[in-house]
PDB file of C-alpha atoms in Angstrom:
ATOM      1  CA  MET A   1       0.032   0.011   0.022  1.00 67.00           C
ATOM      2  CA  SER A   2       1.446   3.371  -1.002  1.00 84.00           C
ATOM      3  CA  LYS A   3       1.605   6.136   1.613  1.00 93.00           C
ATOM      4  CA  TRP A   4      -1.659   8.036   1.923  1.00 96.00           C
ATOM      5  CA  ASN A   5      -1.864  11.830   2.139  1.00 95.00           C
ATOM      6  CA  PRO A   6      -1.874  13.033   5.754  1.00 95.00           C
ATOM      7  CA  PHE A   7      -4.789  14.645   7.589  1.00 96.00           C
ATOM      8  CA  PRO A   8      -4.087  18.410   6.960  1.00 95.00           C
ATOM      9  CA  TYR A   9      -5.320  19.818  10.233  1.00 95.00           C
ATOM     10  CA  ASP A  10      -4.293  19.620  13.890  1.00 93.00           C
ATOM     11  CA  ALA A  11      -5.285  16.098  15.078  1.00 92.00           C
ATOM     12  CA  ASP A  12      -4.407  16.597  18.677  1.00 92.00           C
ATOM     13  CA  GLU A  13      -7.925  17.703  19.640  1.00 90.00           C
ATOM     14  CA  TYR A  14      -9.287  14.454  18.193  1.00 97.00           C
ATOM     15  CA  GLU A  15      -7.350  12.048  20.381  1.00 95.00           C
ATOM     16  CA  PHE A  16      -9.480   9.545  22.275  1.00 97.00           C
ATOM     17  CA  GLU A  17      -6.930   7.827  24.500  1.00 95.00           C
ATOM     18  CA  GLY A  18      -7.959   5.164  27.001  1.00 94.00           C
ATOM     19  CA  ASP A  19     -11.645   5.219  28.139  1.00 95.00           C
ATOM     20  CA  LYS A  20     -12.179   8.563  26.365  1.00 97.00           C
ATOM     21  CA  LEU A  21     -13.130   6.610  23.275  1.00 98.00           C
ATOM     22  CA  LYS A  22     -15.901   4.715  24.952  1.00 98.00           C
ATOM     23  CA  LYS A  23     -17.252   7.822  26.668  1.00 97.00           C
ATOM     24  CA  ALA A  24     -17.506   9.712  23.412  1.00 98.00           C
ATOM     25  CA  TRP A  25     -18.580   6.717  21.282  1.00 98.00           C
ATOM     26  CA  LYS A  26     -22.367   7.405  21.237  1.00 97.00           C
ATOM     27  CA  LYS A  27     -21.838  10.902  19.934  1.00 97.00           C
ATOM     28  CA  LEU A  28     -19.068   9.875  17.556  1.00 98.00           C
ATOM     29  CA  HIS A  29     -21.260   7.108  16.072  1.00 98.00           C
ATOM     30  CA  SER A  30     -24.729   8.667  16.183  1.00 97.00           C
ATOM     31  CA  GLY A  31     -24.685   8.553  12.430  1.00 98.00           C
ATOM     32  CA  ASP A  32     -23.604   5.000  11.665  1.00 98.00           C
ATOM     33  CA  CYS A  33     -24.870   3.124  14.824  1.00 98.00           C
ATOM     34  CA  GLU A  34     -21.647   1.118  15.065  1.00 98.00           C
ATOM     35  CA  ALA A  35     -21.370  -0.841  18.230  1.00 98.00           C
ATOM     36  CA  TYR A  36     -18.363  -0.203  20.559  1.00 98.00           C
ATOM     37  CA  PRO A  37     -15.834  -2.980  19.840  1.00 97.00           C
ATOM     38  CA  LYS A  38     -14.602  -5.254  22.593  1.00 96.00           C
ATOM     39  CA  ASP A  39     -11.371  -6.002  20.736  1.00 96.00           C
ATOM     40  CA  GLU A  40      -8.535  -3.590  21.756  1.00 97.00           C
ATOM     41  CA  SER A  41      -7.013  -3.656  18.305  1.00 97.00           C
ATOM     42  CA  LEU A  42     -10.227  -2.484  16.767  1.00 98.00           C
ATOM     43  CA  GLN A  43     -10.597   0.201  19.435  1.00 98.00           C
ATOM     44  CA  GLU A  44      -7.148   1.455  18.404  1.00 98.00           C
ATOM     45  CA  ALA A  45      -8.186   1.286  14.744  1.00 98.00           C
ATOM     46  CA  TRP A  46     -11.107   3.542  15.533  1.00 98.00           C
ATOM     47  CA  ARG A  47      -8.915   5.960  17.518  1.00 98.00           C
ATOM     48  CA  CYS A  48      -6.785   6.226  14.452  1.00 98.00           C
ATOM     49  CA  PHE A  49      -9.844   6.881  12.346  1.00 98.00           C
ATOM     50  CA  HIS A  50     -11.141   9.606  14.571  1.00 98.00           C
ATOM     51  CA  ARG A  51      -7.840  11.485  14.750  1.00 98.00           C
ATOM     52  CA  GLY A  52      -7.450  11.309  10.924  1.00 98.00           C
ATOM     53  CA  ASP A  53      -4.806   8.664  10.612  1.00 98.00           C
ATOM     54  CA  PHE A  54      -6.936   6.843   8.049  1.00 98.00           C
ATOM     55  CA  GLN A  55      -4.235   4.590   6.556  1.00 98.00           C
ATOM     56  CA  ARG A  56      -3.184   3.349  10.061  1.00 98.00           C
ATOM     57  CA  ALA A  57      -6.829   2.697  10.802  1.00 98.00           C
ATOM     58  CA  VAL A  58      -7.186   0.479   7.735  1.00 98.00           C
ATOM     59  CA  LEU A  59      -3.939  -1.424   8.450  1.00 98.00           C
ATOM     60  CA  LEU A  60      -5.037  -2.201  12.103  1.00 98.00           C
ATOM     61  CA  ALA A  61      -8.561  -3.077  10.952  1.00 98.00           C
ATOM     62  CA  ASP A  62      -7.410  -5.528   8.282  1.00 97.00           C
ATOM     63  CA  GLU A  63      -5.181  -7.291  10.759  1.00 97.00           C
ATOM     64  CA  CYS A  64      -8.491  -8.118  12.670  1.00 97.00           C
ATOM     65  CA  GLY A  65      -9.914  -9.748   9.590  1.00 97.00           C
ATOM     66  CA  ILE A  66     -13.545  -9.296   8.679  1.00 97.00           C
ATOM     67  CA  ASP A  67     -14.308  -7.970  12.155  1.00 97.00           C
ATOM     68  CA  GLY A  68     -12.515  -4.766  11.100  1.00 98.00           C
ATOM     69  CA  HIS A  69     -14.629  -4.168   7.955  1.00 98.00           C
ATOM     70  CA  ALA A  70     -16.597  -1.159   9.224  1.00 98.00           C
ATOM     71  CA  VAL A  71     -13.609   0.965  10.303  1.00 98.00           C
ATOM     72  CA  ALA A  72     -11.557  -0.097   7.337  1.00 98.00           C
ATOM     73  CA  ASN A  73     -14.224   0.741   4.872  1.00 98.00           C
ATOM     74  CA  LYS A  74     -15.211   4.010   6.555  1.00 98.00           C
ATOM     75  CA  ALA A  75     -11.594   5.140   6.806  1.00 98.00           C
ATOM     76  CA  THR A  76     -10.942   4.236   3.128  1.00 98.00           C
ATOM     77  CA  GLY A  77     -14.041   5.953   1.883  1.00 98.00           C
ATOM     78  CA  ILE A  78     -13.502   9.154   3.843  1.00 98.00           C
ATOM     79  CA  TYR A  79      -9.854   9.346   2.910  1.00 98.00           C
ATOM     80  CA  ALA A  80     -10.583   8.811  -0.793  1.00 97.00           C
ATOM     81  CA  THR A  81     -13.406  11.358  -0.784  1.00 97.00           C
ATOM     82  CA  HIS A  82     -11.554  14.173   0.929  1.00 97.00           C
ATOM     83  CA  LEU A  83      -7.812  13.643   0.723  1.00 98.00           C
ATOM     84  CA  GLU A  84      -6.768  11.536  -2.255  1.00 97.00           C
ATOM     85  CA  ASP A  85      -6.012  13.883  -5.145  1.00 95.00           C
ATOM     86  CA  ASN A  86      -5.055  11.240  -7.740  1.00 95.00           C
ATOM     87  CA  GLU A  87      -8.131   9.971  -9.576  1.00 94.00           C
ATOM     88  CA  ALA A  88      -6.752   6.493 -10.296  1.00 95.00           C
ATOM     89  CA  ARG A  89      -5.768   6.008  -6.665  1.00 96.00           C
ATOM     90  CA  GLN A  90      -9.127   7.358  -5.504  1.00 96.00           C
ATOM     91  CA  ILE A  91     -11.020   4.903  -7.631  1.00 95.00           C
ATOM     92  CA  ALA A  92      -8.692   2.082  -6.472  1.00 96.00           C
ATOM     93  CA  CYS A  93      -9.504   2.984  -2.777  1.00 97.00           C
ATOM     94  CA  PHE A  94     -13.252   2.806  -3.504  1.00 97.00           C
ATOM     95  CA  LYS A  95     -12.975  -0.516  -5.293  1.00 96.00           C
ATOM     96  CA  GLU A  96     -10.908  -1.991  -2.447  1.00 97.00           C
ATOM     97  CA  ALA A  97     -13.504  -0.920   0.068  1.00 98.00           C
ATOM     98  CA  ILE A  98     -16.344  -2.300  -2.094  1.00 97.00           C
ATOM     99  CA  GLU A  99     -14.646  -5.663  -2.318  1.00 98.00           C
ATOM    100  CA  ARG A 100     -14.094  -5.727   1.453  1.00 98.00           C
ATOM    101  CA  ALA A 101     -17.723  -4.792   1.978  1.00 98.00           C
ATOM    102  CA  GLU A 102     -18.892  -7.583  -0.279  1.00 98.00           C
ATOM    103  CA  ARG A 103     -16.926 -10.061   1.849  1.00 98.00           C
ATOM    104  CA  ALA A 104     -18.495  -8.571   4.982  1.00 98.00           C
ATOM    105  CA  ILE A 105     -21.985  -8.948   3.540  1.00 98.00           C
ATOM    106  CA  GLU A 106     -21.274 -12.619   2.940  1.00 98.00           C
ATOM    107  CA  GLU A 107     -19.846 -13.265   6.404  1.00 98.00           C
ATOM    108  CA  ARG A 108     -21.797 -10.662   8.444  1.00 97.00           C
ATOM    109  CA  PRO A 109     -25.165 -10.347   6.648  1.00 98.00           C
ATOM    110  CA  ASP A 110     -26.962  -9.160   9.816  1.00 98.00           C
ATOM    111  CA  ASP A 111     -24.524  -6.327  10.404  1.00 98.00           C
ATOM    112  CA  ALA A 112     -26.134  -3.143   9.134  1.00 98.00           C
ATOM    113  CA  ASN A 113     -22.736  -1.592   8.379  1.00 98.00           C
ATOM    114  CA  SER A 114     -21.659  -4.409   6.155  1.00 98.00           C
ATOM    115  CA  HIS A 115     -24.412  -3.198   3.782  1.00 98.00           C
ATOM    116  CA  TYR A 116     -24.021   0.555   4.557  1.00 98.00           C
ATOM    117  CA  PHE A 117     -20.380   0.810   3.740  1.00 98.00           C
ATOM    118  CA  HIS A 118     -20.886  -1.185   0.612  1.00 98.00           C
ATOM    119  CA  ALA A 119     -23.454   1.399  -0.510  1.00 97.00           C
ATOM    120  CA  PHE A 120     -21.368   4.297   0.780  1.00 97.00           C
ATOM    121  CA  ASN A 121     -18.251   3.378  -1.222  1.00 97.00           C
ATOM    122  CA  LEU A 122     -20.345   2.343  -4.282  1.00 95.00           C
ATOM    123  CA  GLY A 123     -21.918   5.818  -4.177  1.00 93.00           C
ATOM    124  CA  ARG A 124     -18.582   7.608  -3.921  1.00 93.00           C
ATOM    125  CA  TYR A 125     -17.234   5.334  -6.753  1.00 90.00           C
ATOM    126  CA  SER A 126     -20.223   6.312  -8.847  1.00 89.00           C
ATOM    127  CA  GLN A 127     -19.591   9.989  -8.334  1.00 87.00           C
ATOM    128  CA  SER A 128     -15.865   9.592  -9.195  1.00 85.00           C
ATOM    129  CA  ILE A 129     -16.592   7.935 -12.545  1.00 82.00           C
ATOM    130  CA  SER A 130     -19.896   9.863 -13.197  1.00 82.00           C
ATOM    131  CA  VAL A 131     -23.288   8.870 -11.985  1.00 74.00           C
ATOM    132  CA  ILE A 132     -24.544   8.252 -15.554  1.00 78.00           C
ATOM    133  CA  LYS A 133     -21.754   5.820 -16.267  1.00 81.00           C
ATOM    134  CA  ALA A 134     -22.292   4.080 -12.982  1.00 73.00           C
ATOM    135  CA  LEU A 135     -26.034   3.669 -13.686  1.00 76.00           C
ATOM    136  CA  LYS A 136     -25.173   2.008 -17.025  1.00 80.00           C
ATOM    137  CA  GLN A 137     -23.010  -0.434 -15.033  1.00 83.00           C
ATOM    138  CA  GLY A 138     -25.965  -1.264 -12.845  1.00 81.00           C
ATOM    139  CA  VAL A 139     -24.485   0.265  -9.727  1.00 83.00           C
ATOM    140  CA  GLY A 140     -27.617   2.210  -8.920  1.00 82.00           C
ATOM    141  CA  GLY A 141     -29.597  -0.838  -7.978  1.00 88.00           C
ATOM    142  CA  LYS A 142     -26.844  -2.202  -5.852  1.00 93.00           C
ATOM    143  CA  ILE A 143     -26.614   1.027  -3.882  1.00 93.00           C
ATOM    144  CA  ALA A 144     -30.365   1.171  -3.308  1.00 93.00           C
ATOM    145  CA  SER A 145     -30.528  -2.490  -2.269  1.00 95.00           C
ATOM    146  CA  SER A 146     -27.700  -2.123   0.219  1.00 97.00           C
ATOM    147  CA  LEU A 147     -29.127   1.016   1.743  1.00 97.00           C
ATOM    148  CA  GLN A 148     -32.566  -0.513   2.079  1.00 97.00           C
ATOM    149  CA  THR A 149     -31.040  -3.558   3.684  1.00 98.00           C
ATOM    150  CA  THR A 150     -29.188  -1.288   6.152  1.00 98.00           C
ATOM    151  CA  LEU A 151     -32.373   0.409   7.190  1.00 98.00           C
ATOM    152  CA  ASN A 152     -34.279  -2.902   7.469  1.00 98.00           C
ATOM    153  CA  ILE A 153     -31.648  -3.990  10.006  1.00 98.00           C
ATOM    154  CA  GLN A 154     -31.160  -0.627  11.670  1.00 98.00           C
ATOM    155  CA  PRO A 155     -34.007   1.829  10.952  1.00 98.00           C
ATOM    156  CA  ASP A 156     -32.301   4.638  12.909  1.00 98.00           C
ATOM    157  CA  HIS A 157     -29.111   4.627  10.765  1.00 98.00           C
ATOM    158  CA  ALA A 158     -28.848   8.337  10.055  1.00 98.00           C
ATOM    159  CA  GLU A 159     -26.033   8.069   7.509  1.00 98.00           C
ATOM    160  CA  ALA A 160     -28.030   5.520   5.505  1.00 98.00           C
ATOM    161  CA  HIS A 161     -31.067   7.884   5.473  1.00 98.00           C
ATOM    162  CA  THR A 162     -28.815  10.712   4.189  1.00 98.00           C
ATOM    163  CA  ALA A 163     -27.294   8.350   1.578  1.00 97.00           C
ATOM    164  CA  LEU A 164     -30.731   7.222   0.436  1.00 97.00           C
ATOM    165  CA  GLY A 165     -31.914  10.780   0.136  1.00 97.00           C
ATOM    166  CA  MET A 166     -28.902  11.553  -2.090  1.00 95.00           C
ATOM    167  CA  TYR A 167     -29.590   8.441  -4.163  1.00 94.00           C
ATOM    168  CA  HIS A 168     -33.109   9.573  -4.984  1.00 95.00           C
ATOM    169  CA  SER A 169     -31.851  13.186  -5.654  1.00 96.00           C
ATOM    170  CA  GLU A 170     -28.963  12.175  -7.969  1.00 92.00           C
ATOM    171  CA  ILE A 171     -31.138   9.830  -9.986  1.00 92.00           C
ATOM    172  CA  ILE A 172     -33.773  12.451 -10.596  1.00 95.00           C
ATOM    173  CA  ASP A 173     -31.121  15.034 -11.405  1.00 92.00           C
ATOM    174  CA  LYS A 174     -29.474  12.802 -14.022  1.00 89.00           C
ATOM    175  CA  VAL A 175     -32.434  11.065 -15.694  1.00 86.00           C
ATOM    176  CA  GLY A 176     -35.479  13.100 -14.705  1.00 91.00           C
ATOM    177  CA  LYS A 177     -38.535  12.351 -12.512  1.00 91.00           C
ATOM    178  CA  LEU A 178     -40.369  10.035 -14.951  1.00 89.00           C
ATOM    179  CA  ILE A 179     -37.451   7.790 -15.939  1.00 87.00           C
ATOM    180  CA  GLY A 180     -36.075   7.965 -12.389  1.00 85.00           C
ATOM    181  CA  SER A 181     -39.315   6.792 -10.942  1.00 88.00           C
ATOM    182  CA  MET A 182     -40.137   4.079 -13.517  1.00 85.00           C
ATOM    183  CA  THR A 183     -36.598   2.674 -13.883  1.00 84.00           C
ATOM    184  CA  TYR A 184     -34.922   3.263 -10.521  1.00 84.00           C
ATOM    185  CA  GLY A 185     -37.805   3.905  -8.078  1.00 88.00           C
ATOM    186  CA  ALA A 186     -36.544   7.424  -7.428  1.00 90.00           C
ATOM    187  CA  SER A 187     -38.865   9.887  -5.804  1.00 94.00           C
ATOM    188  CA  GLU A 188     -38.605  13.467  -4.781  1.00 96.00           C
ATOM    189  CA  SER A 189     -40.790  12.979  -1.748  1.00 96.00           C
ATOM    190  CA  GLU A 190     -38.674   9.943  -0.624  1.00 97.00           C
ATOM    191  CA  ALA A 191     -35.544  11.983  -0.880  1.00 98.00           C
ATOM    192  CA  ILE A 192     -36.963  14.720   1.388  1.00 98.00           C
ATOM    193  CA  LYS A 193     -38.356  12.130   3.759  1.00 98.00           C
ATOM    194  CA  HIS A 194     -34.915  10.506   4.234  1.00 98.00           C
ATOM    195  CA  PHE A 195     -33.089  13.765   4.593  1.00 98.00           C
ATOM    196  CA  ASP A 196     -35.520  14.968   7.219  1.00 98.00           C
ATOM    197  CA  ARG A 197     -35.239  11.714   9.128  1.00 98.00           C
ATOM    198  CA  ALA A 198     -31.372  11.969   8.984  1.00 98.00           C
ATOM    199  CA  LEU A 199     -31.565  15.362  10.633  1.00 98.00           C
ATOM    200  CA  GLU A 200     -33.912  14.117  13.342  1.00 98.00           C
ATOM    201  CA  LEU A 201     -31.577  11.283  14.206  1.00 98.00           C
ATOM    202  CA  ALA A 202     -28.310  13.262  13.937  1.00 97.00           C
ATOM    203  CA  PRO A 203     -29.112  16.926  14.310  1.00 97.00           C
ATOM    204  CA  ASN A 204     -25.469  17.887  14.965  1.00 97.00           C
ATOM    205  CA  SER A 205     -23.970  16.078  11.988  1.00 98.00           C
ATOM    206  CA  PRO A 206     -22.276  18.332   9.454  1.00 98.00           C
ATOM    207  CA  ILE A 207     -22.629  15.788   6.633  1.00 98.00           C
ATOM    208  CA  ALA A 208     -26.398  15.394   7.208  1.00 98.00           C
ATOM    209  CA  HIS A 209     -26.747  19.182   6.574  1.00 98.00           C
ATOM    210  CA  ILE A 210     -24.392  19.297   3.742  1.00 98.00           C
ATOM    211  CA  GLU A 211     -25.892  16.435   1.851  1.00 98.00           C
ATOM    212  CA  TYR A 212     -29.417  17.726   2.424  1.00 98.00           C
ATOM    213  CA  GLY A 213     -28.259  20.998   0.858  1.00 98.00           C
ATOM    214  CA  ASN A 214     -26.734  19.044  -2.064  1.00 97.00           C
ATOM    215  CA  GLY A 215     -29.915  17.080  -2.476  1.00 97.00           C
ATOM    216  CA  LEU A 216     -32.123  20.148  -2.492  1.00 98.00           C
ATOM    217  CA  TYR A 217     -29.958  21.768  -5.153  1.00 97.00           C
ATOM    218  CA  LEU A 218     -30.057  18.637  -7.312  1.00 96.00           C
ATOM    219  CA  LEU A 219     -33.831  18.487  -7.044  1.00 97.00           C
ATOM    220  CA  TYR A 220     -34.778  22.193  -7.256  1.00 96.00           C
ATOM    221  CA  GLY A 221     -31.743  24.191  -8.444  1.00 96.00           C
ATOM    222  CA  ASP A 222     -31.560  27.880  -7.680  1.00 96.00           C
ATOM    223  CA  SER A 223     -35.242  28.063  -6.682  1.00 97.00           C
ATOM    224  CA  ARG A 224     -34.306  26.795  -3.158  1.00 97.00           C
ATOM    225  CA  LEU A 225     -30.787  28.213  -3.021  1.00 96.00           C
ATOM    226  CA  ASP A 226     -31.541  30.139   0.214  1.00 97.00           C
ATOM    227  CA  GLU A 227     -32.326  26.819   1.993  1.00 98.00           C
ATOM    228  CA  VAL A 228     -29.268  25.187   0.486  1.00 97.00           C
ATOM    229  CA  THR A 229     -27.088  28.003   1.736  1.00 97.00           C
ATOM    230  CA  GLU A 230     -28.694  27.875   5.186  1.00 98.00           C
ATOM    231  CA  LEU A 231     -27.841  24.223   5.488  1.00 98.00           C
ATOM    232  CA  TYR A 232     -24.250  24.816   4.431  1.00 97.00           C
ATOM    233  CA  VAL A 233     -23.936  27.680   6.901  1.00 98.00           C
ATOM    234  CA  LYS A 234     -25.252  25.442   9.760  1.00 98.00           C
ATOM    235  CA  ALA A 235     -22.731  22.757   8.835  1.00 98.00           C
ATOM    236  CA  SER A 236     -19.830  25.228   8.657  1.00 97.00           C
ATOM    237  CA  GLU A 237     -20.636  26.533  12.179  1.00 97.00           C
ATOM    238  CA  MET A 238     -20.669  23.183  13.843  1.00 97.00           C
ATOM    239  CA  SER A 239     -17.903  22.076  16.156  1.00 96.00           C
ATOM    240  CA  PRO A 240     -16.415  18.903  14.699  1.00 97.00           C
ATOM    241  CA  LEU A 241     -16.178  15.893  17.007  1.00 97.00           C
ATOM    242  CA  ASP A 242     -13.382  14.190  15.033  1.00 98.00           C
ATOM    243  CA  ALA A 243     -11.252  14.301  11.916  1.00 98.00           C
ATOM    244  CA  MET A 244     -14.078  13.199   9.602  1.00 98.00           C
ATOM    245  CA  GLU A 245     -16.400  15.963  10.838  1.00 98.00           C
ATOM    246  CA  ARG A 246     -13.495  18.426  10.467  1.00 98.00           C
ATOM    247  CA  LEU A 247     -13.207  17.531   6.821  1.00 98.00           C
ATOM    248  CA  ASP A 248     -16.952  17.927   6.429  1.00 98.00           C
ATOM    249  CA  VAL A 249     -16.966  21.367   8.094  1.00 98.00           C
ATOM    250  CA  GLU A 250     -14.023  22.538   6.008  1.00 97.00           C
ATOM    251  CA  SER A 251     -15.805  21.267   2.895  1.00 96.00           C
ATOM    252  CA  ALA A 252     -18.884  23.345   3.793  1.00 97.00           C
ATOM    253  CA  LEU A 253     -16.719  26.433   4.433  1.00 96.00           C
ATOM    254  CA  SER A 254     -14.979  25.921   1.083  1.00 95.00           C
ATOM    255  CA  GLU A 255     -18.321  25.822  -0.812  1.00 93.00           C
ATOM    256  CA  LEU A 256     -19.569  28.887   0.913  1.00 94.00           C
ATOM    257  CA  GLU A 257     -16.417  30.855   0.011  1.00 86.00           C
TER     258      GLU A 257
END
């Protein structure tokens, strides 16, 4: 594995040494509903993730085998989305996470995050190669299926609600309401329903606000730009709990500028 780009901000404030990780766990994982791991190696992998040492998180997680799938796939996806500036390496990261997630689905079919991180990385992969191209490859149906399975297992999975809202929004944006509905089951009302539910479950999540804003813009364009801007402003003013949220907040600030 080639060396990944480092987290570009001060990571000291996102250290969760000792029992600090367990105390902060519920807030840190309000979006993905991941259970606190008993294995100390996995705990350390998550500490690496939360402080932005994404490559170390993946290496430690992979040493734990399939038990480390969630942290490995989340770290890979977040790193590739925000910090990998080489397109080929970015796509390779997403493909690696997708393959790991497929193994997790086989071995841990009742684990909501086996399915969620499959959908998450498929979605990011789709955006990296173009949504239209991904739809032609049949990726859209796989994303929808994995997200729905996630919510069947864990109905309060805020990140899955956000992702499903974006799925509906992107489909409608790319192929229109009629084809989107008939071919992919995409619905404007479903998008809004899932975005609203995500904010109910995780009201302090920067990404829930950012993606809601993105979804509104895809669905309505400039006609709801004030709402889009308001959601971005809220995200930019939030105090990030960890490295991932810091990247989200910085992303919101960048868009506003």
